[in-house]
Coordinates of C-alpha atoms in Angstrom, one line a residue:
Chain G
X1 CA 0.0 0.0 0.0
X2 CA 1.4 3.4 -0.9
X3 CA 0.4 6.3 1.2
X4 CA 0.4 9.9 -0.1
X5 CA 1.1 13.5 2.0
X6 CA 1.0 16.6 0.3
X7 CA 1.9 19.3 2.5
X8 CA 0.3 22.6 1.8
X9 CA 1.5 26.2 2.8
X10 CA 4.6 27.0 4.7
X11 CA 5.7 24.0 7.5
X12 CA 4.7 24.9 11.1
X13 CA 5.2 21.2 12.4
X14 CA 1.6 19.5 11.5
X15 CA 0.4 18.0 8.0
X16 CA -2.8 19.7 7.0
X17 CA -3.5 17.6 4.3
X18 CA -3.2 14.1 3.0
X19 CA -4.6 12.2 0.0
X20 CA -5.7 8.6 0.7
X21 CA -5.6 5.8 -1.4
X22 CA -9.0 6.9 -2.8
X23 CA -7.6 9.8 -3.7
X24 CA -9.9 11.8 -1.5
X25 CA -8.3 14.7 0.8
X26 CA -8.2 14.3 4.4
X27 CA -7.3 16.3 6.8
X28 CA -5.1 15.2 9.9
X29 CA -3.5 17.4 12.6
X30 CA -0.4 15.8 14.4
X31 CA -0.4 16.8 18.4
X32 CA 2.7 18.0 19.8
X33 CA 4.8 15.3 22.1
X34 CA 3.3 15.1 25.5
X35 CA 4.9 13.5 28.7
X36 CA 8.5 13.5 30.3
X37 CA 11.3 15.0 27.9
X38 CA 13.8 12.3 28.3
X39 CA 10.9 9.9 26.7
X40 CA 11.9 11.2 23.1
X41 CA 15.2 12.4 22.2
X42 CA 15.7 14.2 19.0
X43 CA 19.5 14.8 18.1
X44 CA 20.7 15.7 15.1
X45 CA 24.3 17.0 14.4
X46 CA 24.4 20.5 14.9
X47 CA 23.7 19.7 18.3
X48 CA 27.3 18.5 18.7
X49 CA 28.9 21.5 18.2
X50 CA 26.6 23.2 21.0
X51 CA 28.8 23.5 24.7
X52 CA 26.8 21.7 27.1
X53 CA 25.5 19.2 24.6
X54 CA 28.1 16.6 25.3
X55 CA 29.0 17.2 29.3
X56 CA 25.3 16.6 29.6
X57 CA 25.3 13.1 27.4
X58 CA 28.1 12.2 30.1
X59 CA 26.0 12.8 32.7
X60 CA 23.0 11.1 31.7
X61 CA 25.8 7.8 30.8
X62 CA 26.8 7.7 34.0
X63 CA 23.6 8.8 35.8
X64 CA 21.9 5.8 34.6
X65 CA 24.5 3.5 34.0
X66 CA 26.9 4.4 36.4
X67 CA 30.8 3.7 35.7
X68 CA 30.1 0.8 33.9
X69 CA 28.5 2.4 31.2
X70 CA 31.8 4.9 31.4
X71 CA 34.1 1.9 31.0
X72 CA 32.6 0.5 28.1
X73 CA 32.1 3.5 26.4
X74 CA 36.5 4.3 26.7
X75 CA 36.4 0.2 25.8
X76 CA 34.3 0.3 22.2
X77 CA 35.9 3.4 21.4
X78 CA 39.5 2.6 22.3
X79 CA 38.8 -0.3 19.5
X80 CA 38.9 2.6 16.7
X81 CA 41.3 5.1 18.9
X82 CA 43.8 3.1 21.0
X83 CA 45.4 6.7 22.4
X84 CA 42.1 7.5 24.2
X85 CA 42.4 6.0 27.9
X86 CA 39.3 7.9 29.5
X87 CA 37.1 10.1 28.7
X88 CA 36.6 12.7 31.8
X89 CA 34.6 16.7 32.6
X90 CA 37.6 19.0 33.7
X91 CA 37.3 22.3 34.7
X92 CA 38.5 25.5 32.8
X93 CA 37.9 29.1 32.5
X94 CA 35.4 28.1 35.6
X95 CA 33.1 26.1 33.1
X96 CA 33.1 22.2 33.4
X97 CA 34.3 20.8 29.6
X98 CA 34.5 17.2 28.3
X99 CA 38.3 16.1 27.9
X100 CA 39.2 13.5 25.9
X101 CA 42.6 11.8 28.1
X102 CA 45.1 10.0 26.3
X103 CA 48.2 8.7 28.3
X104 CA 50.3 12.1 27.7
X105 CA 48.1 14.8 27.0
X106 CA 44.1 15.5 27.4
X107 CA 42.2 17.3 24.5
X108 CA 38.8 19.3 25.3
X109 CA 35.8 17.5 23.4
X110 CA 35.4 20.5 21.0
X111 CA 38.5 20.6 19.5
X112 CA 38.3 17.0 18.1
X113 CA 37.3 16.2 14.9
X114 CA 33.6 16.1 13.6
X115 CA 33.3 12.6 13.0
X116 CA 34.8 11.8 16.5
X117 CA 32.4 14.4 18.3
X118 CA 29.5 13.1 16.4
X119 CA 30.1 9.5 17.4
X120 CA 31.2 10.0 20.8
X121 CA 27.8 12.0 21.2
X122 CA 25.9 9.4 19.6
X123 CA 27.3 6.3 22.0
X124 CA 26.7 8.6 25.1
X125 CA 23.1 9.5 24.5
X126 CA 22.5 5.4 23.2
X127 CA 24.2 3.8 26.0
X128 CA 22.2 5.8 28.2
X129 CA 18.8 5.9 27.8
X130 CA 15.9 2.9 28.1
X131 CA 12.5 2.4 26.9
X132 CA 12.8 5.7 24.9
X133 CA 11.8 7.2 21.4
X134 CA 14.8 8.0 19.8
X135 CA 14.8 10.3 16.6
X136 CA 18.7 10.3 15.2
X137 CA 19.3 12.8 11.9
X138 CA 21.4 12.0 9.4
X139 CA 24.2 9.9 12.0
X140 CA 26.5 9.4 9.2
X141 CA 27.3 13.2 8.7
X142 CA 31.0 13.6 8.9
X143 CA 31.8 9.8 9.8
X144 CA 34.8 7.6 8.8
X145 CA 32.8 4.5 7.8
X146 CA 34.9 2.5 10.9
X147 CA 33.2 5.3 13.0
X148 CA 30.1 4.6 11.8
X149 CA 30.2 0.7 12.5
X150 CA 30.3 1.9 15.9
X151 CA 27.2 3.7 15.9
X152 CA 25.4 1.5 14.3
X153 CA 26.8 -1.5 16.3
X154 CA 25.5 1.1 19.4
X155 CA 21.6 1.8 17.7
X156 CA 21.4 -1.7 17.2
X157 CA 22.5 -2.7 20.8
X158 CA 20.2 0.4 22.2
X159 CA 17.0 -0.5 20.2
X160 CA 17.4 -4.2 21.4
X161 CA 18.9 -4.3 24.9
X162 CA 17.5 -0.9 26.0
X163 CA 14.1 -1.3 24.3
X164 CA 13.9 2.0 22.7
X165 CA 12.2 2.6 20.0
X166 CA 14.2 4.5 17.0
X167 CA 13.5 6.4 14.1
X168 CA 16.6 7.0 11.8
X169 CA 16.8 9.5 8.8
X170 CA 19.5 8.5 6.9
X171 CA 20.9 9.4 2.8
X172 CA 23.9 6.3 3.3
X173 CA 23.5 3.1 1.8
X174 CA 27.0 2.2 3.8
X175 CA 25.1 2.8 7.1
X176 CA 22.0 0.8 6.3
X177 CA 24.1 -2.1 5.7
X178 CA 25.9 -1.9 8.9
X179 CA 22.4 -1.5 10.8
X180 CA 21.7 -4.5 8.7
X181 CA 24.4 -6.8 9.4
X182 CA 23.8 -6.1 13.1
X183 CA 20.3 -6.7 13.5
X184 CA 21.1 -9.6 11.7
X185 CA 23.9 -10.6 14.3
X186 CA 21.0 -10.5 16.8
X187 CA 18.4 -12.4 14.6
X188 CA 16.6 -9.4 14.9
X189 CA 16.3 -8.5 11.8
X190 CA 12.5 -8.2 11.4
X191 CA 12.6 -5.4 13.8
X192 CA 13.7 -3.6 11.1
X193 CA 11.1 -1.4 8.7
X194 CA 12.8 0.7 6.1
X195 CA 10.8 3.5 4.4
X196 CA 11.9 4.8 1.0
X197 CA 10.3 8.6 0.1
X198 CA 10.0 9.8 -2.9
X199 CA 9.2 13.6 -3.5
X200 CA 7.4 14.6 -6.9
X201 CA 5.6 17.3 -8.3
X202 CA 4.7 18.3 -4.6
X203 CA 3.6 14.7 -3.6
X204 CA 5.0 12.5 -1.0
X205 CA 5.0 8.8 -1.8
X206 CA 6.8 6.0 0.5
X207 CA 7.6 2.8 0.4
X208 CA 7.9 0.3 2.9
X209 CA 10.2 -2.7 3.2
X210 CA 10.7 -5.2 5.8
X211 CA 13.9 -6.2 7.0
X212 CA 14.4 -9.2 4.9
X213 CA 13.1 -7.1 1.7
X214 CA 15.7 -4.5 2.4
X215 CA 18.7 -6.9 3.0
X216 CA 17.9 -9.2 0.3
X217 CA 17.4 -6.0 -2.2
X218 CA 20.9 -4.7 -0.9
X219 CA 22.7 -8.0 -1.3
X220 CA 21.6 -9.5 -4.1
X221 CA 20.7 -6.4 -6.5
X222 CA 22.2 -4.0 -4.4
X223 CA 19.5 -1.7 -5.0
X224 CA 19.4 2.2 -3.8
X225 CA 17.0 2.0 -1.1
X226 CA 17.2 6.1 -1.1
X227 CA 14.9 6.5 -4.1
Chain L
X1 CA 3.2 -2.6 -25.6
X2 CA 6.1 -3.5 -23.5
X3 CA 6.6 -6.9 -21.8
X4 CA 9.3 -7.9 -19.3
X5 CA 10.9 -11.5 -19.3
X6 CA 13.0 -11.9 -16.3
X7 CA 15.0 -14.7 -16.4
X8 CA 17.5 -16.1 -13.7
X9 CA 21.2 -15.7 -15.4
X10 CA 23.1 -14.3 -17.9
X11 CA 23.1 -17.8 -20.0
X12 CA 19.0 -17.7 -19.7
X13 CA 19.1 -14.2 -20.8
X14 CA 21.0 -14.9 -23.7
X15 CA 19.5 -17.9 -24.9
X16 CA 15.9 -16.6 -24.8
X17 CA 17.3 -13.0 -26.8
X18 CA 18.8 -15.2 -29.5
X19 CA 15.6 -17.6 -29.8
X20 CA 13.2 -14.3 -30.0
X21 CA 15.5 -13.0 -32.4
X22 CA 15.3 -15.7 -34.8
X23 CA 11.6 -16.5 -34.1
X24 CA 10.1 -12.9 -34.6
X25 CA 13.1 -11.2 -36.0
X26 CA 12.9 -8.8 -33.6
X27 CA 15.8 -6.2 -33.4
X28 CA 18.4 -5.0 -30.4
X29 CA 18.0 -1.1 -29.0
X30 CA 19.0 0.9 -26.5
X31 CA 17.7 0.8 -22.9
X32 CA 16.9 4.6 -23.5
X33 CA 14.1 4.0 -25.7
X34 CA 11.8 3.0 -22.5
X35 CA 9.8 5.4 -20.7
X36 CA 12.0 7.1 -18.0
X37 CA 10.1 5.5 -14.9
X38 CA 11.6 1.8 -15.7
X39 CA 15.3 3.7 -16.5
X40 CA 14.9 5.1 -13.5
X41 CA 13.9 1.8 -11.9
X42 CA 17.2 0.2 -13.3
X43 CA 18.8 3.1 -12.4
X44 CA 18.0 2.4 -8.8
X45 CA 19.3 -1.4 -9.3
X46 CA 22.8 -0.7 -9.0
X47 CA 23.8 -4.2 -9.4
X48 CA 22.2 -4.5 -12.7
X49 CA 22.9 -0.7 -14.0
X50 CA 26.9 -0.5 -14.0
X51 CA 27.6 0.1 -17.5
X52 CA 29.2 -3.6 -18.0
X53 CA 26.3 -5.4 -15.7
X54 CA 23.7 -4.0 -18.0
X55 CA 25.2 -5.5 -21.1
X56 CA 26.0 -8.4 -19.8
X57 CA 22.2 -8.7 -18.0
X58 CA 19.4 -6.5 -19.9
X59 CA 18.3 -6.5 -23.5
X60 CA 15.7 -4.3 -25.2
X61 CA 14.3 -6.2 -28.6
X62 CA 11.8 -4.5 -30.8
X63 CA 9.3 -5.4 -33.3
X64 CA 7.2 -2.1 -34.8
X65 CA 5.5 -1.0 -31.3
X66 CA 6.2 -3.9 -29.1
X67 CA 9.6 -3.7 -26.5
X68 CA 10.4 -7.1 -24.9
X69 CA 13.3 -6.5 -22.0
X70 CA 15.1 -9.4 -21.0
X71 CA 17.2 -9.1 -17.6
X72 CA 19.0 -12.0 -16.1
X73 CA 18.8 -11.1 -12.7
X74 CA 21.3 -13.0 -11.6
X75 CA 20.1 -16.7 -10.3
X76 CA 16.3 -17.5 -8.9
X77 CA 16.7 -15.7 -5.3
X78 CA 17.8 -12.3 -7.0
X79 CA 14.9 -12.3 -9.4
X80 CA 12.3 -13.1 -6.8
X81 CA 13.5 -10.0 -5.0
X82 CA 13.8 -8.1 -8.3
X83 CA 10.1 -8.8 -9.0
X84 CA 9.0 -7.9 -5.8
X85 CA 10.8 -4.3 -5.6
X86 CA 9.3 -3.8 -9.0
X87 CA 5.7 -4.6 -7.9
X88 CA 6.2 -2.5 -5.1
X89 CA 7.8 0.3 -7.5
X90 CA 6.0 3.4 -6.9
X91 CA 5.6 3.9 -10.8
X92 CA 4.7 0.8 -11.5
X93 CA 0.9 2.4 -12.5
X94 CA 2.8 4.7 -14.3
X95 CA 4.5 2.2 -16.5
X96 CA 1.1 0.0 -16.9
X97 CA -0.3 3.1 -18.3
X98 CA 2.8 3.7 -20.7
X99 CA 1.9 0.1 -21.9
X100 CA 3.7 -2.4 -19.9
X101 CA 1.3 -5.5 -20.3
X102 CA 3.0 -8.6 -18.6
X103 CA 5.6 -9.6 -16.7
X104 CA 6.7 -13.1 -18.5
X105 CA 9.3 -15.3 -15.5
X106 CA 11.0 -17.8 -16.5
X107 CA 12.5 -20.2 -13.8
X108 CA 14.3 -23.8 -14.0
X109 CA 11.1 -26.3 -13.4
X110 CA 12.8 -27.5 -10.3
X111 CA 12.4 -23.8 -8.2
X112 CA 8.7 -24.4 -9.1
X113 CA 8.1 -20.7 -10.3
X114 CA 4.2 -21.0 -9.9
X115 CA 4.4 -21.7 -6.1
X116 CA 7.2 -19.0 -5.5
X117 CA 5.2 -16.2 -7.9
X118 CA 2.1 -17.2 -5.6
X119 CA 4.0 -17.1 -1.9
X120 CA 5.7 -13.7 -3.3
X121 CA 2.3 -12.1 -4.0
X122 CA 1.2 -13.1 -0.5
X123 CA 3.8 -11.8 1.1
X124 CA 3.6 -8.7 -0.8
X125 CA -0.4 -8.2 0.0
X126 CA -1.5 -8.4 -4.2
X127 CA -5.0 -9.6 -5.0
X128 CA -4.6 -12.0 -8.2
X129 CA -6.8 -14.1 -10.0
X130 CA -5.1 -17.4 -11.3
X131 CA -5.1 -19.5 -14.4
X132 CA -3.2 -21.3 -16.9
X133 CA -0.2 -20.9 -15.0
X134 CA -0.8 -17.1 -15.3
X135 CA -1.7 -14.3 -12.0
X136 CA -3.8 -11.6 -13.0
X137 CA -3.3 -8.3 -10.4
X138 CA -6.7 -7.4 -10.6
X139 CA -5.1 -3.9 -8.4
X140 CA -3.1 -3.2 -11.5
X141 CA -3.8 -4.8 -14.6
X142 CA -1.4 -6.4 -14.6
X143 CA -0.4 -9.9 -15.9
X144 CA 2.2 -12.2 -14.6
X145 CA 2.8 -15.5 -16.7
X146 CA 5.2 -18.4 -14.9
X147 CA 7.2 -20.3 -17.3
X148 CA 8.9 -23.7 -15.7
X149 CA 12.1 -24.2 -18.0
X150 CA 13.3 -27.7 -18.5
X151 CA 11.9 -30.9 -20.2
X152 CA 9.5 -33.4 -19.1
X153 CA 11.8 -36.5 -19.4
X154 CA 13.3 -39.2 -17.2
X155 CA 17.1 -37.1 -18.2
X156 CA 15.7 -33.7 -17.8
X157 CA 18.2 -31.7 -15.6
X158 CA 14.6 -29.3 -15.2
X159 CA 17.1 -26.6 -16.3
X160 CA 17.4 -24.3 -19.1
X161 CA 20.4 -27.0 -20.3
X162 CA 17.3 -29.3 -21.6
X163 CA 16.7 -27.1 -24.6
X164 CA 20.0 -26.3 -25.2
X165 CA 21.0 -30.3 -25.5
X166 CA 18.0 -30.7 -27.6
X167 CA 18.8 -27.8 -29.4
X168 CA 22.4 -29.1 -29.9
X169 CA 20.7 -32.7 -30.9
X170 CA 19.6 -31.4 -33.8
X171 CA 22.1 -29.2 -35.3
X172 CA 24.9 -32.4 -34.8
X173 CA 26.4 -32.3 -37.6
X174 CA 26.8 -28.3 -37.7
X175 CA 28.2 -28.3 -34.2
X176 CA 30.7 -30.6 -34.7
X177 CA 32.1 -29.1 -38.1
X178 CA 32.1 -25.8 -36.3
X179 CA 34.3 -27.3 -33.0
X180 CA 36.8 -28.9 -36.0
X181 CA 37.7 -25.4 -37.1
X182 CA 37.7 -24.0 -33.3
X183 CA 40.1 -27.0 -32.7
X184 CA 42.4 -26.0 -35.9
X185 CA 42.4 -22.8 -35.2
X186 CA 43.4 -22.8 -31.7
X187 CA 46.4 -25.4 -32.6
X188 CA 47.4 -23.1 -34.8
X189 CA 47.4 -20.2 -32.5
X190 CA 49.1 -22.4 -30.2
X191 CA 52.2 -23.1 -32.4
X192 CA 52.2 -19.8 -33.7
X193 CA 52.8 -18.5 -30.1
X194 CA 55.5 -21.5 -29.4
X195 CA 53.3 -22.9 -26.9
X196 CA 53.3 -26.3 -28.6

């Protein structure tokens, strides 16, 4: 079944308008999120770059899961950056600041490189947070595809040991194989639902595939799921 | 009118091009005389549309208004995937208007195409109407004819290597003056190179 939105007038946040399969209007309005904040998480990357952003990921690791959570983190990423022995707040210029501590030297979060920020962000927030709606933009931005195996190794371990639910928006084919080949790791993969949108002549259309469809159309035709 | 035989390889897709040449006469083109929706379709296959892989695996043949487009997808799990992104193609209406009439597939009789056409359009949700080996999309017009390749014989191999034995059967004599002459001339290409 294909479903149509058209979107009419400037974008305030709701659909006015969609066209069903009859192709009669209808009219729905989306209500805002209600409920605790921490219950759906948006991030998407320009959030990185913002100071606070990351000292208060850290605190929500090890707020609810303690220094475990901490150890594990400087564990999976030590696999891609051996230098890195912990990752710690220090105070400077009387603000707290993430530091990234290798054995010799210690480097403040926001002079690291994109990719690093973004993925060290990413396996904060998911390691984190349980039984949560997660909406992640675009995770590849600015990722080394070894980076990226780790955040998807992370969304894959957060959707099924932390039970949250997750909504990805994604333009990499690289990065919906990795998702792929973890799910499929955990025998999970009909968790998985891809959507495929197409925009035309003002009209939405999407596509939905199952988990199997979309791993059997990327390994045996390796076909562009993007559209 | 435009009709698409999906076959399973590159040997299937050859064979059947050579046989509708020589039955209807029909002539080679270029993919870019379809409609735009199925280039873009192909487009979006990527393991079909490198520039070598769709040589090697699609032909266009024409006769006056009729386009026939072979693709060997590749074996039988590839083009049961292949059919089912295409039924789920968002321009597939588009393309049944610009006349594509039927979808012809051609398996080896031993996958049992009928049975694996029929569990594909439940999985995909399509209403169809069956007979004579045929499925009829009543949603879009659309007709889908199962072929089962292979001979009905106590030697059959059920594979497309039944016709081309019987086939080979039958043009003896031509087939083995023609390997004579491969035979002299690769002897002589041997000696001429000093490898005998």
């Amino acid at each position: 079944m294909q479903i149509y939105v058209k979107a009419k007038g400037s974008w305030n946040g709701e659909v006015r308008f969609y066209i069903d399969d009859n192709g009669n209007e209808q009219v729905i309005t989306l209500s805002p999120i209600k409920g605790n904040p921490l219950k759906s998480v948006l991030l998407d990357w320009h959030r990185i770059y913002y100071y606070r952003v990351p000292e208060e990921c850290y605190s929500l690791m090890l707020t609810y899961g303690g220094i475990k959570a901490k150890e594990y983190l400087v564990k999976f990423i030590g696999t891609k950056y051996r230098d890195i022995k912990d990752i710690v707040p220090l105070k400077y210029n009387n603000r707290w600041i993430l530091y990234i501590v290798g054995e010799k030297y210690s480097l403040p979060y926001y002079v690291m490189g994109d990719g690093f920020k973004n993925t060290l962000v990413y396996l904060m927030l998911l390691s984190s947070i349980h039984n949560t709606i997660l909406l992640l933009e675009e995770p590849e931005l600015h990722q080394h595809p070894s980076l990226l195996e780790l955040v998807a190794t992370a969304v894959v371990t957060s959707s099924i040991k932390s039970k949250n639910q997750i909504f990805i928006s994604t333009h990499s084919l690289e990065f919906t194989d990795m998702i792929i080949k973890e799910l499929e790791s955990y025998n999970a993969l009909n968790k998985l639902n891809v959507y495929r949108f197409n925009l035309e002549n003002g009209i939405l259309s999407t596509v939905n595939y199952s988990g199997v469809e979309a791993r059997d159309a990327r390994r045996e035709l390796e076909y562009d799921l993007r559209g | 009118m435009i009709i698409l035989l999906l076959v399973e390889g590159v040997t299937d897709k050859i064979f059947y091009e050579a046989l509708l040449k020589k039955l209807y006469h029909m002539s080679k083109e270029d993919l870019y005389v379809l409609p735009n929706e199925f280039i873009r379709f192909i487009n979006n296959v990527k393991g079909l549309s490198r520039e070598e892989e769709r040589r090697r695996r699609i032909s266009i043949l024409k006769l006056k208004d009729n386009n026939v487009i072979i693709i060997g997808c590749g074996g039988f799990k590839p083009l049961t995937t292949f059919l089912g992104l295409f039924l789920k193609y968002e321009k597939v209406d588009v393309l049944i208007k610009k006349g594509l009439k039927c979808i012809i597939v051609i398996m080896d009789r031993d996958h049992n195409p009928v049975e694996v056409i029929r569990s594909k359009l439940a999985s995909l949700n399509i209403e169809y109407s069956f007979s004579n080996n045929s499925f009829y999309l009543k949603e879009h017009g659309l007709l889908i004819m199962c072929i089962a390749q292979g001979l009905l014989h106590s030697r059959s191999t059920d594979q497309l290597e039944d016709y081309v034995k019987y086939i080979a059967s039958k043009h003896y004599t031509s087939i083995a003056r023609a390997l004579q002459v491969l035979k002299r001339v690769l002897k002589e290409g041997l000696i001429l190179n000093n490898y005998l």
